[in-house]
Short mmCIF file of C-alpha atoms and ligand atoms in Angstrom, two decimals:
data_model
loop_
_atom_site.label_atom_id
_atom_site.label_comp_id
_atom_site.label_asym_id
_atom_site.label_seq_id
_atom_site.Cartn_x
_atom_site.Cartn_y
_atom_site.Cartn_z
CA MET A 115 0.29 31.43 21.75
CA ASN A 116 0.52 27.69 21.39
CA LEU A 117 1.05 27.50 25.12
CA THR A 118 -2.20 29.39 25.71
CA ILE A 119 -4.09 27.05 23.43
CA LYS A 120 -2.66 24.03 25.24
CA LYS A 121 -3.50 25.42 28.64
CA ASN A 122 -7.05 26.16 27.57
CA LEU A 123 -7.40 22.70 26.10
CA VAL A 124 -6.10 20.99 29.22
CA THR A 125 -8.44 23.03 31.38
CA LYS A 126 -11.46 22.33 29.16
CA VAL A 127 -10.77 18.62 29.08
CA LEU A 128 -10.47 18.50 32.83
CA PHE A 129 -13.76 20.35 33.27
CA GLY A 130 -15.31 18.00 30.78
CA ILE A 131 -14.23 14.83 32.53
CA SER A 132 -15.23 15.70 36.05
CA ALA A 133 -15.13 18.53 38.53
CA MET A 134 -13.33 16.09 40.83
CA ALA A 135 -10.34 16.20 38.57
CA LEU A 136 -9.82 19.84 39.49
CA LEU A 137 -9.16 18.76 43.03
CA SER A 138 -6.38 16.54 41.81
CA SER A 139 -4.01 19.31 40.86
CA CYS A 140 -1.13 16.97 40.10
CA VAL A 141 -2.56 15.95 36.69
CA ASN A 142 -2.92 19.56 35.67
CA ASP A 143 0.51 20.47 36.96
CA GLN A 144 2.22 17.64 35.13
CA SER A 145 0.56 18.43 31.82
CA GLU A 146 1.43 22.08 32.11
CA LYS A 147 4.96 21.29 33.12
CA LYS A 148 5.37 19.07 30.06
CA TYR A 149 4.14 21.73 27.65
CA ASN A 150 6.09 24.45 29.42
CA ASP A 151 9.20 22.35 28.99
CA THR A 152 8.54 21.65 25.32
CA VAL A 153 7.59 25.18 24.42
CA ASP A 154 10.67 26.49 26.21
CA ILE A 155 13.12 24.16 24.49
CA PRO A 156 15.55 26.63 22.94
CA VAL A 157 16.20 26.62 19.21
CA ASN A 158 19.56 27.97 18.13
CA GLN A 159 20.73 26.57 14.84
CA GLU A 160 18.91 26.21 11.56
CA MET A 161 18.88 23.12 9.34
CA ILE A 162 17.21 22.02 6.10
CA ALA A 163 14.96 19.01 6.71
CA GLU A 164 15.89 15.82 4.88
CA LEU A 165 12.79 14.66 2.98
CA THR A 166 12.49 11.15 1.56
CA SER A 167 10.24 9.32 -0.88
CA PRO A 168 8.49 6.13 0.26
CA PRO A 169 9.45 3.50 1.34
CA ASN A 170 12.49 5.36 2.73
CA VAL A 171 12.68 7.52 5.83
CA PRO A 172 15.17 10.26 6.78
CA THR A 173 18.05 9.72 9.24
CA PRO A 174 16.88 9.33 12.86
CA VAL A 175 17.15 12.47 14.99
CA GLY A 176 19.19 10.63 17.63
CA LYS A 177 20.57 12.99 20.23
CA ARG A 178 20.45 16.16 18.14
CA MET A 179 19.27 19.35 19.82
CA ALA A 180 16.05 21.05 18.81
CA LYS A 181 16.53 23.28 15.79
CA LYS A 182 14.80 25.59 13.42
CA LEU A 183 13.93 23.06 10.74
CA ILE A 184 13.27 24.31 7.22
CA VAL A 185 10.84 22.07 5.31
CA ASP A 186 10.66 22.69 1.56
CA LEU A 187 7.77 20.79 0.04
CA GLU A 188 6.63 21.12 -3.57
CA ILE A 189 3.18 20.11 -4.75
CA GLN A 190 3.14 18.35 -8.12
CA GLU A 191 0.15 17.18 -10.13
CA ARG A 192 1.41 14.37 -12.35
CA GLU A 193 0.36 11.30 -14.26
CA GLY A 194 1.34 7.93 -12.82
CA GLU A 195 0.54 4.26 -13.26
CA MET A 196 -2.06 2.74 -10.93
CA THR A 197 -1.41 -0.74 -12.26
CA SER A 198 -0.18 -2.15 -15.56
CA GLY A 199 -1.96 -0.25 -18.37
CA VAL A 200 -3.97 2.01 -16.02
CA LYS A 201 -2.97 5.67 -15.76
CA TYR A 202 -4.09 8.10 -13.09
CA ILE A 203 -3.49 11.82 -12.50
CA TYR A 204 -2.07 11.97 -8.98
CA TRP A 205 -1.84 15.12 -6.89
CA THR A 206 1.26 14.83 -4.73
CA PHE A 207 3.34 16.38 -1.96
CA GLY A 208 6.86 16.07 -3.36
CA GLY A 209 6.04 13.98 -6.45
CA THR A 210 5.12 10.72 -4.70
CA VAL A 211 2.13 9.07 -3.04
CA PRO A 212 2.36 9.15 -0.10
CA GLY A 213 4.20 12.49 0.04
CA SER A 214 7.73 13.07 1.33
CA PHE A 215 8.40 11.75 4.85
CA ILE A 216 9.18 14.55 7.33
CA ARG A 217 11.21 13.70 10.46
CA THR A 218 11.33 16.10 13.41
CA ARG A 219 11.82 16.04 17.19
CA VAL A 220 9.91 17.71 19.99
CA GLY A 221 11.05 21.27 20.47
CA ASP A 222 11.89 21.84 16.80
CA GLU A 223 10.53 24.99 15.27
CA VAL A 224 9.43 24.04 11.78
CA GLU A 225 9.47 26.74 9.12
CA PHE A 226 7.25 25.24 6.44
CA HIS A 227 7.59 26.33 2.80
CA LEU A 228 4.73 24.98 0.69
CA LYS A 229 5.32 25.50 -3.02
CA ASN A 230 2.67 24.96 -5.70
CA HIS A 231 4.40 24.19 -9.02
CA PRO A 232 3.44 26.66 -11.80
CA ASP A 233 2.39 23.80 -14.11
CA ASN A 234 -0.27 22.69 -11.61
CA LYS A 235 -3.92 23.49 -12.28
CA LEU A 236 -5.29 23.91 -8.76
CA PRO A 237 -4.69 25.63 -5.44
CA HIS A 238 -3.79 23.38 -2.50
CA ASN A 239 -2.76 23.63 1.17
CA ILE A 240 -1.55 21.40 3.99
CA ASP A 241 -3.06 20.27 7.29
CA LEU A 242 -0.41 18.60 9.46
CA HIS A 243 -1.88 16.65 12.36
CA ALA A 244 1.34 17.40 14.30
CA VAL A 245 0.45 21.12 14.42
CA ASN A 246 -1.29 22.87 17.31
CA GLY A 247 -3.04 25.65 15.41
CA PRO A 248 -6.12 26.35 13.27
CA GLY A 249 -6.56 23.83 10.47
CA GLY A 250 -3.19 22.27 11.29
CA GLY A 251 -1.67 24.93 9.06
CA ALA A 252 -4.30 24.73 6.34
CA GLU A 253 -5.50 28.30 6.77
CA SER A 254 -1.99 29.71 6.52
CA SER A 255 -0.82 27.58 3.63
CA PHE A 256 -3.52 27.90 0.93
CA VAL A 257 -1.38 28.41 -2.15
CA ALA A 258 -2.14 29.01 -5.84
CA PRO A 259 -0.09 27.48 -8.69
CA GLY A 260 3.20 29.35 -9.09
CA HIS A 261 3.19 30.58 -5.48
CA GLU A 262 4.86 29.69 -2.19
CA LYS A 263 3.41 30.02 1.34
CA VAL A 264 5.45 30.05 4.54
CA PHE A 265 4.25 29.41 8.09
CA SER A 266 5.92 28.02 11.20
CA PHE A 267 5.00 25.91 14.19
CA LYS A 268 6.58 24.60 17.37
CA VAL A 269 6.64 20.82 17.56
CA LEU A 270 5.03 19.94 20.91
CA ASN A 271 3.71 16.35 20.91
CA PRO A 272 5.80 13.29 20.05
CA GLY A 273 4.20 10.69 17.73
CA LEU A 274 3.57 9.71 14.13
CA TYR A 275 1.16 12.06 12.36
CA VAL A 276 -0.62 12.25 9.02
CA TYR A 277 -0.53 15.36 6.89
CA HIS A 278 -2.90 15.98 3.99
CA CYS A 279 -4.32 18.61 1.68
CA ALA A 280 -7.44 20.28 3.05
CA THR A 281 -8.57 22.28 0.03
CA ALA A 282 -12.19 21.88 -1.06
CA PRO A 283 -13.39 19.40 -2.13
CA VAL A 284 -11.18 17.94 0.61
CA GLY A 285 -12.14 14.33 -0.07
CA MET A 286 -11.12 14.64 -3.70
CA HIS A 287 -7.71 16.14 -2.89
CA ILE A 288 -7.00 13.31 -0.45
CA ALA A 289 -8.39 10.68 -2.82
CA ASN A 290 -5.95 11.86 -5.49
CA GLY A 291 -3.00 11.11 -3.21
CA MET A 292 -2.41 14.27 -1.17
CA TYR A 293 -1.23 12.77 2.12
CA GLY A 294 1.94 11.75 3.90
CA LEU A 295 3.53 11.28 7.33
CA ILE A 296 5.41 13.54 9.72
CA LEU A 297 7.24 11.86 12.60
CA VAL A 298 7.94 13.69 15.84
CA GLU A 299 10.61 11.88 17.82
CA PRO A 300 10.89 12.34 21.59
CA GLU A 301 13.90 13.96 23.24
CA GLY A 302 16.84 11.60 22.59
CA GLY A 303 15.06 9.92 19.65
CA LEU A 304 13.32 6.56 19.23
CA PRO A 305 15.34 3.48 20.26
CA PRO A 306 17.59 2.44 17.36
CA VAL A 307 16.53 -0.45 15.08
CA ASP A 308 18.14 -2.11 12.03
CA LYS A 309 15.64 -1.18 9.31
CA GLU A 310 12.99 1.51 9.02
CA TYR A 311 10.41 1.86 6.25
CA TYR A 312 7.53 4.16 5.28
CA ILE A 313 4.22 2.66 4.14
CA MET A 314 0.90 4.36 3.63
CA GLN A 315 -2.42 2.92 2.59
CA GLY A 316 -4.92 4.76 0.41
CA ASP A 317 -8.18 4.00 -1.40
CA PHE A 318 -8.73 5.14 -5.02
CA TYR A 319 -11.90 5.66 -7.06
CA THR A 320 -11.77 5.40 -10.85
CA GLU A 321 -14.46 5.59 -13.52
CA GLY A 322 -13.42 2.18 -14.86
CA GLY A 323 -13.29 -0.92 -12.66
CA TYR A 324 -10.10 -2.54 -11.38
CA GLY A 325 -7.61 -3.03 -14.20
CA GLU A 326 -9.67 -1.22 -16.85
CA ARG A 327 -7.07 0.27 -19.15
CA GLY A 328 -6.30 3.84 -20.16
CA VAL A 329 -6.29 7.12 -18.24
CA GLN A 330 -8.88 6.68 -15.50
CA PRO A 331 -10.50 9.84 -14.11
CA PHE A 332 -11.50 10.18 -10.44
CA ASP A 333 -15.09 9.03 -9.75
CA MET A 334 -16.77 11.28 -7.18
CA GLN A 335 -19.88 9.12 -6.79
CA LYS A 336 -17.87 5.97 -5.99
CA ALA A 337 -15.88 8.01 -3.45
CA ILE A 338 -19.08 9.25 -1.79
CA ASP A 339 -20.39 5.67 -1.77
CA GLU A 340 -17.04 4.50 -0.30
CA LYS A 341 -16.66 1.85 -3.01
CA PRO A 342 -13.01 1.99 -4.09
CA ASP A 343 -11.66 0.22 -7.15
CA TYR A 344 -8.15 0.23 -5.69
CA VAL A 345 -6.86 -0.05 -2.14
CA VAL A 346 -3.08 0.18 -2.26
CA PHE A 347 0.11 0.72 -0.29
CA ASN A 348 2.30 3.60 -1.45
CA GLY A 349 0.12 4.89 -4.24
CA HIS A 350 -0.23 2.08 -6.73
CA VAL A 351 -0.57 -1.67 -7.17
CA GLY A 352 2.80 -3.39 -6.74
CA ALA A 353 4.61 -0.35 -5.30
CA MET A 354 6.33 -2.71 -2.86
CA THR A 355 6.26 -6.14 -4.49
CA GLY A 356 8.78 -8.11 -6.56
CA ASP A 357 11.89 -6.00 -7.18
CA ASN A 358 10.32 -3.14 -5.21
CA ALA A 359 9.89 -5.24 -2.05
CA ILE A 360 11.39 -3.92 1.17
CA THR A 361 14.17 -6.08 2.62
CA ALA A 362 15.75 -7.22 5.87
CA LYS A 363 18.17 -9.87 7.12
CA VAL A 364 17.38 -12.61 9.60
CA GLY A 365 17.86 -11.32 13.15
CA GLU A 366 17.22 -7.69 12.25
CA LYS A 367 14.71 -5.51 14.02
CA VAL A 368 12.33 -3.82 11.57
CA ARG A 369 10.30 -0.69 12.27
CA LEU A 370 7.47 0.28 9.94
CA PHE A 371 5.94 3.73 9.99
CA VAL A 372 2.46 2.94 8.71
CA GLY A 373 -0.08 5.57 7.80
CA ASN A 374 -3.56 5.55 6.34
CA GLY A 375 -4.47 8.44 4.08
CA GLY A 376 -7.95 7.08 3.44
CA PRO A 377 -9.94 9.04 2.35
CA ASN A 378 -12.54 6.49 3.49
CA LEU A 379 -11.37 3.08 4.63
CA VAL A 380 -9.76 2.05 7.91
CA SER A 381 -6.92 -0.45 7.61
CA SER A 382 -6.51 -3.77 9.40
CA PHE A 383 -2.76 -3.82 8.97
CA HIS A 384 -1.15 -7.26 9.17
CA VAL A 385 2.09 -8.95 8.13
CA ILE A 386 1.51 -12.57 7.12
CA GLY A 387 3.89 -14.78 9.07
CA GLU A 388 4.99 -12.16 11.58
CA ILE A 389 3.83 -10.91 14.95
CA PHE A 390 4.36 -7.27 15.90
CA ASP A 391 6.59 -7.36 18.99
CA LYS A 392 5.57 -3.77 19.62
CA VAL A 393 2.88 -1.42 18.31
CA TYR A 394 2.83 2.28 19.12
CA VAL A 395 -0.96 2.34 19.08
CA GLU A 396 -2.31 5.05 16.76
CA GLY A 397 1.24 6.42 16.56
CA GLY A 398 1.10 7.73 20.15
CA ASP A 399 2.80 6.85 23.45
CA LEU A 400 0.73 3.75 24.23
CA ILE A 401 2.68 0.59 23.43
CA ASN A 402 0.97 -2.76 22.89
CA ASP A 403 3.03 -5.96 22.76
CA ASN A 404 2.53 -9.13 20.68
CA VAL A 405 -0.06 -7.92 18.19
CA GLN A 406 -1.26 -9.80 15.07
CA THR A 407 -3.26 -7.06 13.32
CA THR A 408 -3.44 -3.38 14.19
CA LEU A 409 -6.20 -1.00 13.24
CA ILE A 410 -5.14 2.19 11.50
CA PRO A 411 -7.90 4.77 11.11
CA ALA A 412 -8.23 6.98 8.06
CA GLY A 413 -6.14 10.02 8.87
CA GLY A 414 -4.17 8.03 11.45
CA ALA A 415 -0.97 6.04 11.80
CA ALA A 416 0.85 3.38 13.81
CA ILE A 417 4.46 2.40 14.37
CA VAL A 418 5.02 -1.36 14.37
CA GLU A 419 8.23 -3.19 15.26
CA PHE A 420 9.25 -6.80 14.93
CA ARG A 421 12.37 -8.94 14.71
CA VAL A 422 12.57 -11.19 11.67
CA ASP A 423 13.57 -14.70 12.76
CA VAL A 424 13.53 -16.76 9.56
CA PRO A 425 14.08 -16.08 5.84
CA GLY A 426 11.26 -15.83 3.32
CA THR A 427 8.82 -13.42 1.72
CA PHE A 428 6.44 -11.86 4.21
CA ILE A 429 3.28 -10.34 2.76
CA LEU A 430 1.95 -7.07 4.16
CA VAL A 431 -1.81 -6.72 3.77
CA ASP A 432 -4.93 -4.93 4.80
CA HIS A 433 -6.58 -8.00 6.39
CA SER A 434 -9.94 -6.91 5.01
CA ILE A 435 -8.61 -9.46 2.64
CA PHE A 436 -10.41 -8.88 -0.66
CA ARG A 437 -8.66 -5.51 -0.67
CA ALA A 438 -5.33 -7.35 -0.60
CA PHE A 439 -5.95 -9.89 -3.32
CA ASN A 440 -8.45 -8.04 -5.50
CA LYS A 441 -7.76 -4.33 -5.03
CA GLY A 442 -3.98 -4.12 -4.55
CA ALA A 443 -3.44 -3.74 -0.77
CA LEU A 444 -0.45 -6.07 -0.75
CA ALA A 445 3.25 -5.43 -0.21
CA MET A 446 6.28 -7.64 0.38
CA LEU A 447 9.13 -7.82 2.87
CA LYS A 448 11.90 -10.12 1.65
CA VAL A 449 14.06 -11.56 4.41
CA GLU A 450 17.38 -13.24 3.64
CA GLY A 451 19.52 -15.31 5.94
CA GLU A 452 19.93 -18.65 7.65
CA GLU A 453 16.99 -20.98 8.20
CA ASN A 454 16.08 -21.69 11.79
CA LYS A 455 14.27 -25.04 11.88
CA ALA A 456 13.64 -24.68 15.62
CA ILE A 457 11.41 -21.66 14.88
CA TYR A 458 9.92 -22.81 11.58
CA SER A 459 10.37 -26.23 9.97
CA GLY A 460 9.30 -25.40 6.44
CA GLU A 461 7.35 -28.07 4.55
CA ILE A 462 8.01 -31.54 5.93
CA ARG A 463 5.85 -33.60 3.57
CA ASP A 464 3.54 -33.08 0.58
CA GLY A 465 0.98 -35.80 -0.08
CA ILE A 466 -2.02 -35.88 -2.40
CA TYR A 467 -5.32 -35.36 -0.59
CA LEU A 468 -8.33 -35.63 -2.85
CA PRO A 469 -11.31 -36.97 -0.92
CA GLU A 470 -13.84 -38.92 -2.94
CA GLY A 471 -16.29 -36.62 -4.64
CA SER A 472 -13.88 -33.72 -5.08
CA VAL A 473 -15.23 -31.54 -7.80
CA ILE A 474 -13.81 -28.72 -9.83
CA GLN A 475 -14.64 -25.36 -8.36
CA SER A 476 -15.68 -22.50 -10.55
CA MET A 477 -14.47 -18.96 -10.07
CA PRO A 478 -17.66 -16.93 -9.67
CA ASN A 479 -18.06 -13.93 -11.93
CA GLY A 480 -19.46 -11.85 -9.08
CA GLY A 481 -23.06 -11.93 -10.27
CA ASP A 482 -22.39 -8.74 -12.15
CA LYS A 483 -25.42 -8.38 -14.38
CA THR A 484 -24.33 -5.19 -16.10
CA GLU A 485 -22.87 -5.67 -19.56
CA LYS A 486 -19.29 -4.50 -19.57
CA VAL A 487 -17.80 -2.93 -22.64
CA GLU A 488 -14.74 -5.04 -23.22
CA MET A 489 -11.54 -3.65 -24.67
CA LYS A 490 -10.62 -5.82 -27.64
CA ALA A 491 -7.03 -6.40 -28.65
CA LEU A 492 -6.36 -5.00 -32.13
CA SER A 493 -2.98 -6.62 -32.71
CA LEU A 494 -0.90 -9.57 -31.57
CA GLU A 495 1.18 -7.13 -29.51
CA GLU A 496 -1.94 -5.90 -27.68
CA ARG A 497 -3.14 -9.46 -27.18
CA MET A 498 0.20 -10.28 -25.56
CA THR A 499 0.00 -7.22 -23.28
CA PHE A 500 -3.59 -7.89 -22.19
CA GLY A 501 -2.84 -11.60 -21.91
CA LYS A 502 0.15 -11.01 -19.68
CA ASP A 503 -1.88 -8.78 -17.33
CA LYS A 504 -4.57 -11.44 -17.07
CA TYR A 505 -1.99 -14.20 -16.61
CA MET A 506 -0.28 -12.32 -13.77
CA ALA A 507 -3.64 -11.65 -12.08
CA THR A 508 -5.21 -15.08 -12.56
CA CYS A 509 -2.68 -17.83 -13.33
CA SER A 510 0.72 -16.86 -11.94
CA ALA A 511 -0.04 -17.78 -8.32
CA CYS A 512 -0.05 -21.48 -9.28
CA HIS A 513 1.85 -21.71 -12.59
CA GLN A 514 4.36 -19.02 -11.50
CA ALA A 515 5.41 -15.81 -13.24
CA ASN A 516 7.68 -17.54 -15.76
CA GLY A 517 5.40 -20.52 -16.35
CA GLN A 518 7.75 -22.92 -14.59
CA GLY A 519 4.98 -24.30 -12.31
CA ILE A 520 5.67 -25.92 -8.95
CA GLU A 521 7.02 -29.45 -9.02
CA GLY A 522 4.64 -32.01 -7.58
CA ALA A 523 1.77 -29.54 -7.46
CA PHE A 524 1.19 -27.31 -10.49
CA PRO A 525 2.40 -28.37 -13.96
CA PRO A 526 4.72 -26.07 -15.91
CA LEU A 527 3.38 -24.09 -18.88
CA ALA A 528 6.87 -23.24 -20.14
CA LYS A 529 8.07 -25.63 -22.90
CA SER A 530 5.11 -27.83 -21.97
CA ASP A 531 4.60 -30.86 -24.26
CA TYR A 532 1.08 -31.29 -22.85
CA LEU A 533 0.13 -27.69 -23.69
CA ASN A 534 1.71 -27.62 -27.14
CA ALA A 535 0.18 -30.95 -28.22
CA ASP A 536 -3.45 -29.80 -28.24
CA VAL A 537 -4.73 -26.21 -28.26
CA ASN A 538 -8.42 -27.13 -27.99
CA ARG A 539 -7.69 -29.22 -24.92
CA ALA A 540 -5.90 -26.20 -23.39
CA ILE A 541 -8.89 -23.93 -24.14
CA ASP A 542 -11.23 -26.53 -22.63
CA ILE A 543 -9.18 -26.72 -19.42
CA VAL A 544 -9.20 -22.92 -18.98
CA LEU A 545 -12.97 -22.79 -19.57
CA HIS A 546 -14.05 -25.86 -17.63
CA GLY A 547 -11.23 -26.78 -15.27
CA LYS A 548 -9.44 -30.10 -14.96
CA THR A 549 -9.02 -32.79 -12.38
CA GLY A 550 -7.16 -36.10 -12.39
CA GLU A 551 -3.64 -37.19 -13.26
CA ILE A 552 -1.80 -35.76 -16.24
CA THR A 553 1.79 -36.15 -17.43
CA VAL A 554 3.71 -33.02 -18.41
CA ASN A 555 7.29 -33.26 -19.71
CA GLY A 556 7.56 -36.77 -18.25
CA LYS A 557 6.37 -35.83 -14.76
CA LYS A 558 3.02 -36.72 -13.22
CA TYR A 559 0.72 -34.09 -11.73
CA ASN A 560 -2.50 -34.72 -9.87
CA SER A 561 -4.11 -31.51 -8.72
CA VAL A 562 -7.25 -29.54 -9.39
CA MET A 563 -7.40 -26.61 -11.79
CA THR A 564 -10.45 -24.42 -11.26
CA ALA A 565 -12.70 -23.40 -14.13
CA GLN A 566 -12.02 -19.74 -14.92
CA ALA A 567 -14.80 -17.16 -15.30
CA LEU A 568 -13.14 -15.44 -18.24
CA SER A 569 -14.66 -14.02 -21.41
CA ASP A 570 -13.74 -15.40 -24.86
CA GLU A 571 -11.47 -12.37 -25.40
CA GLU A 572 -9.72 -12.94 -22.08
CA VAL A 573 -9.15 -16.65 -22.70
CA THR A 574 -7.84 -15.78 -26.17
CA ASN A 575 -5.43 -13.19 -24.75
CA VAL A 576 -4.12 -15.29 -21.90
CA LEU A 577 -3.57 -18.41 -24.03
CA THR A 578 -1.96 -16.40 -26.83
CA TYR A 579 0.38 -14.98 -24.20
CA VAL A 580 1.18 -18.44 -22.81
CA TYR A 581 1.71 -20.01 -26.26
CA ASN A 582 3.98 -17.15 -27.33
CA SER A 583 6.14 -17.16 -24.20
CA TRP A 584 8.79 -19.33 -22.54
CA GLY A 585 9.75 -21.47 -25.54
CA ASN A 586 6.22 -22.61 -26.44
CA SER A 587 4.86 -23.29 -29.95
CA LYS A 588 3.88 -19.65 -30.79
CA LYS A 589 0.32 -20.65 -31.61
CA GLU A 590 -2.09 -17.73 -31.94
CA VAL A 591 -5.46 -18.43 -30.36
CA THR A 592 -8.56 -16.66 -31.74
CA PRO A 593 -11.88 -15.79 -30.07
CA GLU A 594 -13.58 -18.04 -32.65
CA MET A 595 -11.55 -21.02 -31.44
CA VAL A 596 -12.55 -20.31 -27.84
CA GLN A 597 -16.18 -19.87 -28.79
CA ALA A 598 -16.18 -23.19 -30.66
CA VAL A 599 -14.88 -25.04 -27.61
CA ARG A 600 -17.31 -23.22 -25.32
CA ASN A 601 -20.29 -24.16 -27.49
CA ARG A 602 -19.45 -27.79 -28.19
CU1 LIG B 285 -4.86 19.74 -2.69
#
């Protein structure tokens, strides 16, 4: 039946392109031969598919023969953390966003078991872009909570494909995290590499803005307007940063299976400080070499490969760059190994460059005229929690996560004599910025600190956090103190 569909499709396409194509029978013959071959690949044994959670992928197919592959996938609706202090009810294939990675080869006959956990509230289904058949399996897999649906398909086309839920309202099911990747390897498998990882971008729409605390419900209007609060890799902010970063060693060849679940945005996928040696464009057969940024459509994918030549932390972003630094689309690849000064020197010199007339820049507050209802800290503990979040978002890039600063550039906040000597001066610097030389713990610093567009509550929280961390004087700052400095 699949063969008939393919034949019809090939014929239609050829008619569509040009009647001349019909005269060139070789194109038609080759296509048909290919599908004949694939459809006729015999399947003898049965095996249970290995499914993995991101960022991991199952074992490569290598030289294994085509098999009857049993895929057991369970849908789970569960609460997760979008970012620190922000909860979201995710709908998932296999308990993670993106869903479990499925790895097949051409010629496999997949017997798909879609299970909807009895605790779930809604029916779901699955549309796999690797399927040749109505709805990509959606029509055969619509399943109510507490039920299981089974359908099967022959794997015909090699490539990297998205799967997603296609139950109405489709956009909402995808927006809540119902997508993942299925890889179809060619006969003999993809060429071996040293490291393989699974990354998928998605945009999320919440009633509260970025970072607004509590359980945040899905916002349909923002989704229709295509104005996401979060754009993230692997389901939430920081899924692949810090201790969760993916890793490699110098000299290793890395392959990333990158998908985009959308529902709305296309991704300009880029690794800062790396060049893709190879991109399987849109996850298909076409290979492009030496690529800086590759476009991944919503509901599409790409395979990128590169050798890592020098150690360091390489940042993966959507190069629509506000998404990376303001909405979460940022991941890390940590590479360990020997330096190679011939490829990259590292910093050779750091001098002060402050042209005459340098002025303190202000962080704009976005011209947001609407009054926001601000969550006020009710205890010192809450102040510390809110303060830490704000510190990590606003201050840690320069002063570092543990307040140790960067020698010669950004003064330390940890055990800082300058900070502990005068709280009003510290408040003033956060509010209005600071330029010129200062001495902190006996060392001179001469850089520019920008004025921060923070509310009195936010300044209070962040300074309380700083004063009560890293061996500082444990001073508690109050909104009244901030207001007094602001008004003087
Ligand atoms: Cu669904």
